PDB file of C-alpha atoms in Angstrom:
ATOM      1  CA  ASP A   1      -8.928  22.226   2.110  1.00 58.00           C
ATOM      2  CA  ALA A   2      -6.325  20.473  -0.098  1.00 68.00           C
ATOM      3  CA  ASP A   3      -4.044  18.052   1.578  1.00 92.00           C
ATOM      4  CA  VAL A   4      -1.079  18.859  -0.581  1.00 97.00           C
ATOM      5  CA  THR A   5      -0.722  22.498  -1.567  1.00 97.00           C
ATOM      6  CA  GLN A   6       1.870  24.178  -3.883  1.00 98.00           C
ATOM      7  CA  THR A   7       2.881  27.709  -4.245  1.00 97.00           C
ATOM      8  CA  PRO A   8       2.996  29.553  -6.541  1.00 97.00           C
ATOM      9  CA  ARG A   9       0.653  27.853  -9.044  1.00 97.00           C
ATOM     10  CA  ASN A  10       2.131  29.762 -11.950  1.00 97.00           C
ATOM     11  CA  ARG A  11       5.527  31.436 -12.304  1.00 97.00           C
ATOM     12  CA  ILE A  12       7.283  33.206 -15.056  1.00 97.00           C
ATOM     13  CA  THR A  13      10.969  33.859 -14.535  1.00 96.00           C
ATOM     14  CA  LYS A  14      14.063  34.820 -16.554  1.00 97.00           C
ATOM     15  CA  THR A  15      17.165  32.792 -17.359  1.00 97.00           C
ATOM     16  CA  GLY A  16      19.664  32.922 -14.584  1.00 97.00           C
ATOM     17  CA  LYS A  17      17.186  33.828 -11.815  1.00 97.00           C
ATOM     18  CA  ARG A  18      16.891  31.712  -8.647  1.00 96.00           C
ATOM     19  CA  ILE A  19      13.487  30.635  -7.782  1.00 97.00           C
ATOM     20  CA  MET A  20      11.870  28.397  -5.133  1.00 98.00           C
ATOM     21  CA  LEU A  21       8.739  26.248  -5.361  1.00 98.00           C
ATOM     22  CA  GLU A  22       7.020  25.312  -2.073  1.00 98.00           C
ATOM     23  CA  CYS A  23       4.989  22.420  -1.053  1.00 98.00           C
ATOM     24  CA  SER A  24       3.075  21.839   2.160  1.00 98.00           C
ATOM     25  CA  GLN A  25       1.050  18.955   3.232  1.00 97.00           C
ATOM     26  CA  THR A  26      -1.371  18.167   6.017  1.00 96.00           C
ATOM     27  CA  LYS A  27      -1.611  14.387   5.452  1.00 94.00           C
ATOM     28  CA  GLY A  28       1.029  13.767   8.129  1.00 93.00           C
ATOM     29  CA  HIS A  29       3.199  11.703   5.647  1.00 92.00           C
ATOM     30  CA  ASP A  30       6.920  11.378   6.199  1.00 92.00           C
ATOM     31  CA  ARG A  31       7.732  10.772   2.477  1.00 94.00           C
ATOM     32  CA  MET A  32       7.693  13.690   0.051  1.00 96.00           C
ATOM     33  CA  TYR A  33       8.622  13.953  -3.666  1.00 97.00           C
ATOM     34  CA  TRP A  34       9.278  16.432  -6.391  1.00 98.00           C
ATOM     35  CA  TYR A  35       8.443  15.600 -10.032  1.00 97.00           C
ATOM     36  CA  ARG A  36       8.445  17.474 -13.378  1.00 97.00           C
ATOM     37  CA  GLN A  37       6.029  16.699 -16.135  1.00 96.00           C
ATOM     38  CA  ASP A  38       6.825  17.520 -19.766  1.00 93.00           C
ATOM     39  CA  PRO A  39       4.748  16.570 -22.826  1.00 84.00           C
ATOM     40  CA  GLY A  40       5.867  13.342 -24.309  1.00 80.00           C
ATOM     41  CA  LEU A  41       8.093  12.515 -21.336  1.00 83.00           C
ATOM     42  CA  GLY A  42       5.615  11.763 -18.562  1.00 87.00           C
ATOM     43  CA  LEU A  43       6.465  12.384 -14.937  1.00 94.00           C
ATOM     44  CA  ARG A  44      10.142  12.236 -13.824  1.00 95.00           C
ATOM     45  CA  LEU A  45      11.436  12.212 -10.288  1.00 96.00           C
ATOM     46  CA  ILE A  46      13.719  15.132  -9.324  1.00 97.00           C
ATOM     47  CA  TYR A  47      14.271  14.437  -5.560  1.00 97.00           C
ATOM     48  CA  TYR A  48      12.579  12.560  -2.720  1.00 96.00           C
ATOM     49  CA  SER A  49      12.795  12.651   1.050  1.00 96.00           C
ATOM     50  CA  PHE A  50      11.802   9.984   3.491  1.00 93.00           C
ATOM     51  CA  ASP A  51      12.109  12.162   6.611  1.00 92.00           C
ATOM     52  CA  VAL A  52      13.423  15.551   7.561  1.00 93.00           C
ATOM     53  CA  LYS A  53      16.976  14.353   7.695  1.00 93.00           C
ATOM     54  CA  ASP A  54      16.853  12.339   4.533  1.00 95.00           C
ATOM     55  CA  ILE A  55      17.218  13.682   1.010  1.00 96.00           C
ATOM     56  CA  ASN A  56      17.722  11.647  -2.121  1.00 96.00           C
ATOM     57  CA  LYS A  57      18.341  12.455  -5.721  1.00 96.00           C
ATOM     58  CA  GLY A  58      16.003  11.120  -8.325  1.00 95.00           C
ATOM     59  CA  GLU A  59      16.326  10.525 -12.050  1.00 92.00           C
ATOM     60  CA  ILE A  60      16.921  14.219 -13.087  1.00 95.00           C
ATOM     61  CA  SER A  61      18.313  16.204 -10.112  1.00 96.00           C
ATOM     62  CA  ASP A  62      20.946  18.216 -11.977  1.00 96.00           C
ATOM     63  CA  GLY A  63      20.206  21.980 -11.784  1.00 96.00           C
ATOM     64  CA  TYR A  64      17.795  21.451  -8.754  1.00 97.00           C
ATOM     65  CA  SER A  65      18.253  21.485  -5.052  1.00 97.00           C
ATOM     66  CA  VAL A  66      15.687  20.803  -2.225  1.00 98.00           C
ATOM     67  CA  SER A  67      15.115  21.641   1.386  1.00 97.00           C
ATOM     68  CA  ARG A  68      13.009  19.660   3.872  1.00 97.00           C
ATOM     69  CA  GLN A  69      12.214  22.365   6.480  1.00 92.00           C
ATOM     70  CA  ALA A  70       9.756  20.216   8.465  1.00 95.00           C
ATOM     71  CA  GLN A  71       7.759  17.057   8.003  1.00 95.00           C
ATOM     72  CA  ALA A  72       5.088  19.110   6.287  1.00 96.00           C
ATOM     73  CA  LYS A  73       7.257  21.294   4.029  1.00 97.00           C
ATOM     74  CA  PHE A  74       9.496  20.371   1.092  1.00 98.00           C
ATOM     75  CA  SER A  75      10.795  23.099  -1.162  1.00 98.00           C
ATOM     76  CA  LEU A  76      12.378  22.808  -4.623  1.00 98.00           C
ATOM     77  CA  SER A  77      14.937  25.434  -5.862  1.00 98.00           C
ATOM     78  CA  LEU A  78      16.274  26.224  -9.273  1.00 96.00           C
ATOM     79  CA  GLU A  79      19.636  27.788  -8.487  1.00 92.00           C
ATOM     80  CA  SER A  80      19.997  29.477 -12.008  1.00 96.00           C
ATOM     81  CA  ALA A  81      16.898  28.791 -14.169  1.00 96.00           C
ATOM     82  CA  ILE A  82      17.314  27.845 -17.762  1.00 97.00           C
ATOM     83  CA  PRO A  83      14.580  27.596 -20.458  1.00 96.00           C
ATOM     84  CA  ASN A  84      14.677  23.812 -20.640  1.00 95.00           C
ATOM     85  CA  GLN A  85      13.448  23.798 -17.027  1.00 97.00           C
ATOM     86  CA  THR A  86      10.134  25.139 -18.315  1.00 97.00           C
ATOM     87  CA  ALA A  87       7.708  22.457 -17.135  1.00 97.00           C
ATOM     88  CA  LEU A  88       4.835  21.543 -14.830  1.00 97.00           C
ATOM     89  CA  TYR A  89       6.196  20.615 -11.315  1.00 98.00           C
ATOM     90  CA  PHE A  90       4.399  18.441  -8.890  1.00 98.00           C
ATOM     91  CA  CYS A  91       4.905  17.674  -5.266  1.00 98.00           C
ATOM     92  CA  ALA A  92       3.611  14.389  -3.760  1.00 96.00           C
ATOM     93  CA  THR A  93       3.500  12.673  -0.460  1.00 95.00           C
ATOM     94  CA  SER A  94       3.155   8.982   0.432  1.00 91.00           C
ATOM     95  CA  ASP A  95       2.741   6.653   3.390  1.00 84.00           C
ATOM     96  CA  PRO A  96       4.344   3.212   3.123  1.00 79.00           C
ATOM     97  CA  GLY A  97       2.192   1.773   5.827  1.00 69.00           C
ATOM     98  CA  GLN A  98      -0.957   1.512   3.714  1.00 58.00           C
ATOM     99  CA  GLY A  99      -0.341  -1.661   1.598  1.00 64.00           C
ATOM    100  CA  VAL A 100       0.437  -0.465  -1.889  1.00 73.00           C
ATOM    101  CA  GLU A 101       2.226   2.857  -1.446  1.00 82.00           C
ATOM    102  CA  THR A 102      -0.119   5.417  -2.874  1.00 85.00           C
ATOM    103  CA  GLN A 103       1.238   8.848  -3.797  1.00 90.00           C
ATOM    104  CA  TYR A 104      -0.866  11.947  -3.304  1.00 93.00           C
ATOM    105  CA  PHE A 105      -0.041  14.849  -5.685  1.00 96.00           C
ATOM    106  CA  GLY A 106      -0.442  18.483  -5.298  1.00 97.00           C
ATOM    107  CA  PRO A 107      -2.072  20.627  -8.020  1.00 96.00           C
ATOM    108  CA  GLY A 108       1.156  21.543  -9.689  1.00 97.00           C
ATOM    109  CA  THR A 109       3.178  24.671 -10.447  1.00 97.00           C
ATOM    110  CA  ARG A 110       3.485  25.790 -14.054  1.00 97.00           C
ATOM    111  CA  LEU A 111       6.942  27.311 -14.661  1.00 97.00           C
ATOM    112  CA  LEU A 112       8.044  29.279 -17.653  1.00 97.00           C
ATOM    113  CA  VAL A 113      11.715  30.251 -17.973  1.00 97.00           C
ATOM    114  CA  LEU A 114      12.267  32.956 -20.565  1.00 96.00           C
TER     115      LEU A 114
ATOM    116  CA  GLN B   1      14.175   3.082 -25.645  1.00 72.00           C
ATOM    117  CA  LYS B   2      12.089   4.146 -22.779  1.00 82.00           C
ATOM    118  CA  GLU B   3      11.439   1.573 -20.066  1.00 91.00           C
ATOM    119  CA  VAL B   4       7.682   2.318 -20.260  1.00 94.00           C
ATOM    120  CA  GLU B   5       5.890   3.373 -23.560  1.00 94.00           C
ATOM    121  CA  GLN B   6       2.466   4.786 -23.663  1.00 94.00           C
ATOM    122  CA  ASP B   7       0.700   6.216 -26.745  1.00 87.00           C
ATOM    123  CA  PRO B   8       0.066   9.938 -25.927  1.00 84.00           C
ATOM    124  CA  GLY B   9      -3.046  10.124 -28.047  1.00 86.00           C
ATOM    125  CA  PRO B  10      -5.146  12.175 -28.036  1.00 92.00           C
ATOM    126  CA  LEU B  11      -7.953   9.672 -28.020  1.00 95.00           C
ATOM    127  CA  SER B  12     -11.460  10.855 -28.603  1.00 96.00           C
ATOM    128  CA  VAL B  13     -14.555   8.442 -28.428  1.00 96.00           C
ATOM    129  CA  PRO B  14     -18.231   8.950 -28.085  1.00 97.00           C
ATOM    130  CA  GLU B  15     -20.017   8.615 -24.771  1.00 97.00           C
ATOM    131  CA  GLY B  16     -20.914   4.984 -23.807  1.00 97.00           C
ATOM    132  CA  ALA B  17     -18.029   3.491 -25.790  1.00 97.00           C
ATOM    133  CA  ILE B  18     -15.531   0.991 -24.323  1.00 97.00           C
ATOM    134  CA  VAL B  19     -12.099   2.588 -24.031  1.00 97.00           C
ATOM    135  CA  SER B  20      -8.795   0.690 -24.124  1.00 97.00           C
ATOM    136  CA  LEU B  21      -5.749   2.295 -22.851  1.00 97.00           C
ATOM    137  CA  ASN B  22      -2.406   0.500 -23.040  1.00 96.00           C
ATOM    138  CA  CYS B  23       1.283   0.524 -22.027  1.00 97.00           C
ATOM    139  CA  THR B  24       4.196  -1.623 -22.927  1.00 97.00           C
ATOM    140  CA  TYR B  25       7.367  -2.046 -20.889  1.00 96.00           C
ATOM    141  CA  SER B  26      10.840  -3.480 -21.275  1.00 95.00           C
ATOM    142  CA  ASN B  27      11.875  -4.239 -17.691  1.00 93.00           C
ATOM    143  CA  SER B  28      10.914  -7.849 -16.740  1.00 93.00           C
ATOM    144  CA  ALA B  29      11.505  -7.022 -13.096  1.00 92.00           C
ATOM    145  CA  PHE B  30       8.350  -4.836 -12.846  1.00 92.00           C
ATOM    146  CA  GLN B  31       5.823  -6.355 -10.501  1.00 90.00           C
ATOM    147  CA  TYR B  32       3.598  -3.483  -9.431  1.00 91.00           C
ATOM    148  CA  PHE B  33       1.369  -1.800 -11.963  1.00 94.00           C
ATOM    149  CA  MET B  34      -0.703   1.269 -11.476  1.00 94.00           C
ATOM    150  CA  TRP B  35      -3.003   3.599 -13.401  1.00 96.00           C
ATOM    151  CA  TYR B  36      -3.287   7.253 -12.503  1.00 96.00           C
ATOM    152  CA  ARG B  37      -5.925   9.626 -13.725  1.00 97.00           C
ATOM    153  CA  GLN B  38      -5.045  13.381 -14.199  1.00 96.00           C
ATOM    154  CA  TYR B  39      -7.655  16.011 -14.775  1.00 96.00           C
ATOM    155  CA  SER B  40      -6.777  19.237 -16.441  1.00 92.00           C
ATOM    156  CA  ARG B  41      -4.975  21.614 -14.133  1.00 90.00           C
ATOM    157  CA  LYS B  42      -4.817  18.924 -11.371  1.00 93.00           C
ATOM    158  CA  GLY B  43      -2.238  16.477 -10.091  1.00 95.00           C
ATOM    159  CA  PRO B  44      -2.511  12.749 -10.854  1.00 96.00           C
ATOM    160  CA  GLU B  45      -4.599  10.487  -8.632  1.00 95.00           C
ATOM    161  CA  LEU B  46      -4.227   6.786  -8.225  1.00 93.00           C
ATOM    162  CA  LEU B  47      -7.091   4.974 -10.014  1.00 95.00           C
ATOM    163  CA  MET B  48      -6.097   1.279  -9.832  1.00 93.00           C
ATOM    164  CA  TYR B  49      -3.232  -0.924  -9.039  1.00 90.00           C
ATOM    165  CA  THR B  50      -2.313  -4.536  -9.801  1.00 90.00           C
ATOM    166  CA  TYR B  51       0.379  -6.765  -8.390  1.00 86.00           C
ATOM    167  CA  SER B  52       1.939  -9.169 -10.840  1.00 84.00           C
ATOM    168  CA  SER B  53      -0.254 -10.716 -13.528  1.00 83.00           C
ATOM    169  CA  GLY B  54      -4.011 -10.899 -13.917  1.00 83.00           C
ATOM    170  CA  ASN B  55      -7.113  -8.725 -13.973  1.00 90.00           C
ATOM    171  CA  LYS B  56      -8.636  -6.399 -11.471  1.00 93.00           C
ATOM    172  CA  GLU B  57     -12.029  -4.872 -11.759  1.00 95.00           C
ATOM    173  CA  ASP B  58     -13.438  -1.795 -10.018  1.00 94.00           C
ATOM    174  CA  GLY B  59     -16.849  -0.597 -11.184  1.00 96.00           C
ATOM    175  CA  ARG B  60     -16.543   0.481 -14.835  1.00 97.00           C
ATOM    176  CA  PHE B  61     -12.766   0.074 -14.844  1.00 97.00           C
ATOM    177  CA  THR B  62     -10.722  -3.096 -15.433  1.00 97.00           C
ATOM    178  CA  ALA B  63      -6.970  -3.302 -15.303  1.00 96.00           C
ATOM    179  CA  GLN B  64      -5.085  -6.153 -17.030  1.00 96.00           C
ATOM    180  CA  VAL B  65      -1.509  -7.148 -16.800  1.00 95.00           C
ATOM    181  CA  ASP B  66       0.165  -9.649 -19.258  1.00 94.00           C
ATOM    182  CA  LYS B  67       3.673 -10.057 -18.019  1.00 92.00           C
ATOM    183  CA  SER B  68       4.549 -12.551 -20.762  1.00 92.00           C
ATOM    184  CA  SER B  69       3.914  -9.826 -23.310  1.00 93.00           C
ATOM    185  CA  LYS B  70       5.029  -7.000 -21.102  1.00 94.00           C
ATOM    186  CA  TYR B  71       1.711  -5.302 -21.794  1.00 94.00           C
ATOM    187  CA  ILE B  72      -0.756  -3.690 -19.495  1.00 96.00           C
ATOM    188  CA  SER B  73      -4.221  -2.325 -20.255  1.00 96.00           C
ATOM    189  CA  LEU B  74      -6.990  -0.180 -18.698  1.00 97.00           C
ATOM    190  CA  PHE B  75     -10.529  -0.712 -19.938  1.00 97.00           C
ATOM    191  CA  ILE B  76     -13.274   1.724 -19.262  1.00 98.00           C
ATOM    192  CA  ARG B  77     -16.857   0.506 -19.928  1.00 97.00           C
ATOM    193  CA  ASP B  78     -19.778   2.775 -20.629  1.00 97.00           C
ATOM    194  CA  SER B  79     -17.430   5.752 -20.816  1.00 97.00           C
ATOM    195  CA  GLN B  80     -18.770   9.110 -19.467  1.00 97.00           C
ATOM    196  CA  PRO B  81     -17.714  12.736 -20.269  1.00 97.00           C
ATOM    197  CA  SER B  82     -16.415  12.806 -16.674  1.00 97.00           C
ATOM    198  CA  ASP B  83     -13.802  10.258 -17.632  1.00 98.00           C
ATOM    199  CA  SER B  84     -12.154  12.815 -19.888  1.00 98.00           C
ATOM    200  CA  ALA B  85      -8.619  13.123 -18.617  1.00 97.00           C
ATOM    201  CA  THR B  86      -5.046  12.072 -19.031  1.00 96.00           C
ATOM    202  CA  TYR B  87      -4.369   8.569 -17.936  1.00 97.00           C
ATOM    203  CA  LEU B  88      -0.788   7.601 -16.898  1.00 96.00           C
ATOM    204  CA  CYS B  89       0.379   4.133 -16.401  1.00 96.00           C
ATOM    205  CA  ALA B  90       3.172   3.576 -13.789  1.00 94.00           C
ATOM    206  CA  MET B  91       5.101   0.552 -12.732  1.00 93.00           C
ATOM    207  CA  SER B  92       7.978  -0.619 -10.449  1.00 90.00           C
ATOM    208  CA  SER B  93      10.080  -3.602  -9.506  1.00 87.00           C
ATOM    209  CA  GLY B  94       9.501  -3.237  -5.763  1.00 80.00           C
ATOM    210  CA  GLN B  95       7.525  -1.461  -3.159  1.00 73.00           C
ATOM    211  CA  GLY B  96       8.554   2.126  -2.686  1.00 79.00           C
ATOM    212  CA  ALA B  97       7.005   4.985  -4.666  1.00 79.00           C
ATOM    213  CA  GLN B  98      10.365   6.385  -5.496  1.00 82.00           C
ATOM    214  CA  LYS B  99      10.907   3.418  -7.817  1.00 84.00           C
ATOM    215  CA  LEU B 100       7.895   4.177  -9.944  1.00 89.00           C
ATOM    216  CA  VAL B 101       8.429   4.677 -13.723  1.00 93.00           C
ATOM    217  CA  PHE B 102       5.635   6.603 -15.465  1.00 94.00           C
ATOM    218  CA  GLY B 103       4.447   6.328 -18.980  1.00 95.00           C
ATOM    219  CA  GLN B 104       3.914   9.576 -20.947  1.00 94.00           C
ATOM    220  CA  GLY B 105       0.166   9.568 -20.407  1.00 95.00           C
ATOM    221  CA  THR B 106      -2.719   9.231 -22.858  1.00 96.00           C
ATOM    222  CA  ARG B 107      -5.128  12.164 -23.156  1.00 95.00           C
ATOM    223  CA  LEU B 108      -8.656  10.849 -23.458  1.00 97.00           C
ATOM    224  CA  THR B 109     -11.898  12.858 -24.386  1.00 97.00           C
ATOM    225  CA  ILE B 110     -15.319  11.362 -24.127  1.00 97.00           C
ATOM    226  CA  ASN B 111     -17.754  13.151 -26.364  1.00 96.00           C
ATOM    227  CA  PRO B 112     -21.404  13.584 -25.249  1.00 94.00           C
TER     228      PRO B 112
END
Protein backbone atom coordinates (compact mmCIF):
# COMPACT_ATOMS: atom_id res chain seq x y z
CA ASP A 1 0.00 0.00 0.00
CA ALA A 2 1.14 3.53 -0.79
CA ASP A 3 2.43 5.52 2.17
CA VAL A 4 1.08 8.86 0.86
CA THR A 5 -2.24 8.79 -0.96
CA GLN A 6 -4.12 11.56 -2.71
CA THR A 7 -7.74 11.75 -3.77
CA PRO A 8 -9.00 12.32 -6.34
CA ARG A 9 -6.27 11.46 -8.87
CA ASN A 10 -7.96 13.49 -11.58
CA ARG A 11 -10.53 16.25 -11.33
CA ILE A 12 -12.24 18.53 -13.82
CA THR A 13 -14.15 21.50 -12.43
CA LYS A 14 -15.58 24.79 -13.58
CA THR A 15 -14.50 28.33 -12.79
CA GLY A 16 -15.94 29.53 -9.50
CA LYS A 17 -16.49 26.09 -7.97
CA ARG A 18 -15.09 25.14 -4.59
CA ILE A 19 -13.10 21.93 -4.57
CA MET A 20 -11.07 19.99 -2.04
CA LEU A 21 -8.06 17.78 -2.61
CA GLU A 22 -7.28 15.28 0.11
CA CYS A 23 -4.06 13.73 1.31
CA SER A 24 -3.56 10.86 3.76
CA GLN A 25 -0.34 9.30 4.99
CA THR A 26 0.60 6.20 6.95
CA LYS A 27 4.25 7.16 7.48
CA GLY A 28 3.59 8.67 10.92
CA HIS A 29 5.24 11.96 9.94
CA ASP A 30 4.23 15.23 11.58
CA ARG A 31 5.24 17.44 8.65
CA MET A 32 3.05 17.69 5.57
CA TYR A 33 3.16 19.88 2.46
CA TRP A 34 1.13 20.87 -0.57
CA TYR A 35 2.86 21.74 -3.87
CA ARG A 36 1.74 22.52 -7.36
CA GLN A 37 3.72 21.60 -10.45
CA ASP A 38 3.46 23.51 -13.71
CA PRO A 39 5.44 22.99 -16.93
CA GLY A 40 8.44 25.30 -16.94
CA LEU A 41 7.97 26.32 -13.32
CA GLY A 42 8.82 23.22 -11.37
CA LEU A 43 7.40 22.51 -7.92
CA ARG A 44 6.16 25.44 -5.85
CA LEU A 45 5.12 25.26 -2.21
CA ILE A 46 1.53 26.28 -1.40
CA TYR A 47 1.17 25.49 2.31
CA TYR A 48 2.93 23.39 4.91
CA SER A 49 2.14 22.09 8.38
CA PHE A 50 4.53 20.90 11.06
CA ASP A 51 1.81 19.47 13.29
CA VAL A 52 -1.96 19.53 13.69
CA LYS A 53 -1.97 23.01 15.23
CA ASP A 54 0.61 24.53 12.88
CA ILE A 55 -0.23 25.88 9.41
CA ASN A 56 2.13 28.02 7.34
CA LYS A 57 1.86 29.76 3.99
CA GLY A 58 4.27 28.84 1.27
CA GLU A 59 5.40 30.69 -1.83
CA ILE A 60 2.01 30.74 -3.60
CA SER A 61 -0.83 30.50 -1.04
CA ASP A 62 -3.23 33.05 -2.56
CA GLY A 63 -6.47 31.42 -3.67
CA TYR A 64 -5.86 28.31 -1.55
CA SER A 65 -6.63 27.21 2.00
CA VAL A 66 -5.72 24.09 3.96
CA SER A 67 -6.99 22.04 6.85
CA ARG A 68 -4.98 19.63 9.01
CA GLN A 69 -7.67 17.36 10.37
CA ALA A 70 -5.28 14.90 12.01
CA GLN A 71 -1.63 13.95 11.92
CA ALA A 72 -2.35 11.74 8.94
CA LYS A 73 -4.66 14.04 6.96
CA PHE A 74 -3.98 17.34 5.20
CA SER A 75 -6.53 18.83 2.77
CA LEU A 76 -6.13 21.58 0.20
CA SER A 77 -9.13 23.70 -0.85
CA LEU A 78 -9.64 26.01 -3.78
CA GLU A 79 -12.39 28.35 -2.58
CA SER A 80 -13.30 29.62 -6.04
CA ALA A 81 -11.36 27.81 -8.74
CA ILE A 82 -9.92 29.75 -11.67
CA PRO A 83 -8.33 28.43 -14.89
CA ASN A 84 -4.77 29.35 -13.91
CA GLN A 85 -5.07 26.91 -11.00
CA THR A 86 -5.00 24.12 -13.57
CA ALA A 87 -1.94 22.13 -12.52
CA LEU A 88 -0.61 18.93 -11.02
CA TYR A 89 -0.88 19.02 -7.20
CA PHE A 90 1.33 16.99 -4.88
CA CYS A 91 1.13 16.28 -1.20
CA ALA A 92 4.32 15.36 0.65
CA THR A 93 5.44 14.38 4.13
CA SER A 94 8.81 14.54 5.87
CA ASP A 95 10.52 13.56 9.10
CA PRO A 96 13.24 15.96 10.31
CA GLY A 97 14.77 13.29 12.55
CA GLN A 98 16.42 11.33 9.75
CA GLY A 99 19.48 13.42 8.89
CA VAL A 100 18.75 15.16 5.59
CA GLU A 101 15.04 15.87 5.66
CA THR A 102 13.69 13.66 2.91
CA GLN A 103 10.27 14.40 1.50
CA TYR A 104 7.93 11.61 0.44
CA PHE A 105 5.49 12.60 -2.27
CA GLY A 106 2.08 11.26 -3.11
CA PRO A 107 1.13 10.30 -6.68
CA GLY A 108 -0.43 13.67 -7.46
CA THR A 109 -3.83 15.06 -8.46
CA ARG A 110 -4.34 16.42 -11.96
CA LEU A 111 -6.72 19.36 -11.80
CA LEU A 112 -8.31 21.02 -14.81
CA VAL A 113 -10.33 24.19 -14.26
CA LEU A 114 -12.53 25.12 -17.20
CA GLN B 1 15.58 35.64 -12.76
CA LYS B 2 14.70 32.38 -11.05
CA GLU B 3 16.82 31.34 -8.07
CA VAL B 4 17.35 27.93 -9.67
CA GLU B 5 17.59 27.37 -13.41
CA GLN B 6 17.35 23.97 -15.08
CA ASP B 7 17.08 23.20 -18.77
CA PRO B 8 13.71 21.45 -19.23
CA GLY B 9 14.93 19.45 -22.23
CA PRO B 10 13.66 17.11 -23.46
CA LEU B 11 16.91 15.16 -23.58
CA SER B 12 17.06 11.91 -25.54
CA VAL B 13 20.13 9.63 -25.54
CA PRO B 14 20.88 6.03 -26.54
CA GLU B 15 21.11 3.28 -23.96
CA GLY B 16 24.56 3.04 -22.42
CA ALA B 17 25.41 6.71 -22.88
CA ILE B 18 26.67 8.95 -20.11
CA VAL B 19 24.05 11.53 -19.21
CA SER B 20 24.82 14.92 -17.70
CA LEU B 21 22.05 16.94 -16.07
CA ASN B 22 22.75 20.40 -14.70
CA CYS B 23 21.36 23.26 -12.65
CA THR B 24 22.63 26.74 -11.95
CA TYR B 25 21.60 28.89 -9.03
CA SER B 26 21.97 32.46 -7.87
CA ASN B 27 21.65 32.24 -4.07
CA SER B 28 25.11 31.81 -2.56
CA ALA B 29 23.52 30.78 0.76
CA PHE B 30 22.40 27.41 -0.66
CA GLN B 31 24.19 24.57 1.13
CA TYR B 32 21.98 21.51 0.63
CA PHE B 33 21.65 20.14 -2.88
CA MET B 34 19.32 17.35 -3.95
CA TRP B 35 18.28 15.49 -7.04
CA TYR B 36 14.77 14.05 -7.33
CA ARG B 37 13.58 11.59 -9.97
CA GLN B 38 9.97 11.67 -11.14
CA TYR B 39 8.51 8.92 -13.28
CA SER B 40 5.48 9.64 -15.43
CA ARG B 41 2.25 9.85 -13.40
CA LYS B 42 4.20 9.55 -10.13
CA GLY B 43 5.42 11.89 -7.42
CA PRO B 44 9.10 12.87 -7.16
CA GLU B 45 11.42 10.67 -5.10
CA LEU B 46 14.76 11.65 -3.63
CA LEU B 47 17.65 10.21 -5.65
CA MET B 48 20.73 11.83 -4.11
CA TYR B 49 21.72 14.70 -1.86
CA THR B 50 24.97 16.58 -1.23
CA TYR B 51 25.90 18.99 1.51
CA SER B 52 28.12 21.91 0.46
CA SER B 53 30.70 21.27 -2.29
CA GLY B 54 32.15 18.08 -3.67
CA ASN B 55 31.13 14.85 -5.29
CA LYS B 56 28.97 11.99 -4.17
CA GLU B 57 28.64 8.66 -5.92
CA ASP B 58 25.90 6.05 -5.65
CA GLY B 59 26.13 3.21 -8.11
CA ARG B 60 25.75 4.60 -11.62
CA PHE B 61 24.87 8.07 -10.31
CA THR B 62 27.30 10.86 -9.38
CA ALA B 63 26.29 14.24 -7.99
CA GLN B 64 28.69 17.17 -8.18
CA VAL B 65 28.48 20.59 -6.60
CA ASP B 66 30.66 23.55 -7.59
CA LYS B 67 29.73 26.36 -5.24
CA SER B 68 32.26 28.76 -6.75
CA SER B 69 30.41 28.54 -10.07
CA LYS B 70 26.97 28.03 -8.49
CA TYR B 71 26.55 24.93 -10.63
CA ILE B 72 25.44 21.41 -9.78
CA SER B 73 25.42 18.29 -11.94
CA LEU B 74 24.05 14.78 -11.95
CA PHE B 75 25.86 12.18 -14.06
CA ILE B 76 24.31 8.86 -15.02
CA ARG B 77 26.71 6.21 -16.30
CA ASP B 78 25.66 3.24 -18.44
CA SER B 79 22.18 4.75 -18.81
CA GLN B 80 19.24 2.35 -18.97
CA PRO B 81 15.71 2.74 -20.38
CA SER B 82 14.49 2.53 -16.77
CA ASP B 83 16.31 5.83 -16.11
CA SER B 84 13.81 7.59 -18.38
CA ALA B 85 12.12 10.14 -16.13
CA THR B 86 12.07 13.81 -15.23
CA TYR B 87 14.96 14.85 -12.98
CA LEU B 88 14.51 17.82 -10.66
CA CYS B 89 17.27 19.57 -8.79
CA ALA B 90 16.42 21.17 -5.45
CA MET B 91 18.43 23.19 -3.00
CA SER B 92 18.15 25.13 0.25
CA SER B 93 20.10 27.36 2.57
CA GLY B 94 19.28 25.39 5.68
CA GLN B 95 17.72 22.26 6.98
CA GLY B 96 14.01 22.15 6.61
CA ALA B 97 12.17 20.79 3.59
CA GLN B 98 9.96 23.89 3.49
CA LYS B 99 13.00 25.87 2.39
CA LEU B 100 13.67 23.81 -0.71
CA VAL B 101 13.72 25.62 -4.06
CA PHE B 102 13.16 23.33 -7.04
CA GLY B 103 14.39 23.59 -10.60
CA GLN B 104 11.97 23.19 -13.49
CA GLY B 105 12.98 19.58 -14.13
CA THR B 106 14.67 17.96 -17.15
CA ARG B 107 12.75 15.28 -19.04
CA LEU B 108 15.14 12.46 -19.98
CA THR B 109 14.49 9.58 -22.37
CA ILE B 110 16.92 6.66 -22.77
CA ASN B 111 16.36 4.90 -26.07
CA PRO B 112 16.99 1.11 -26.26
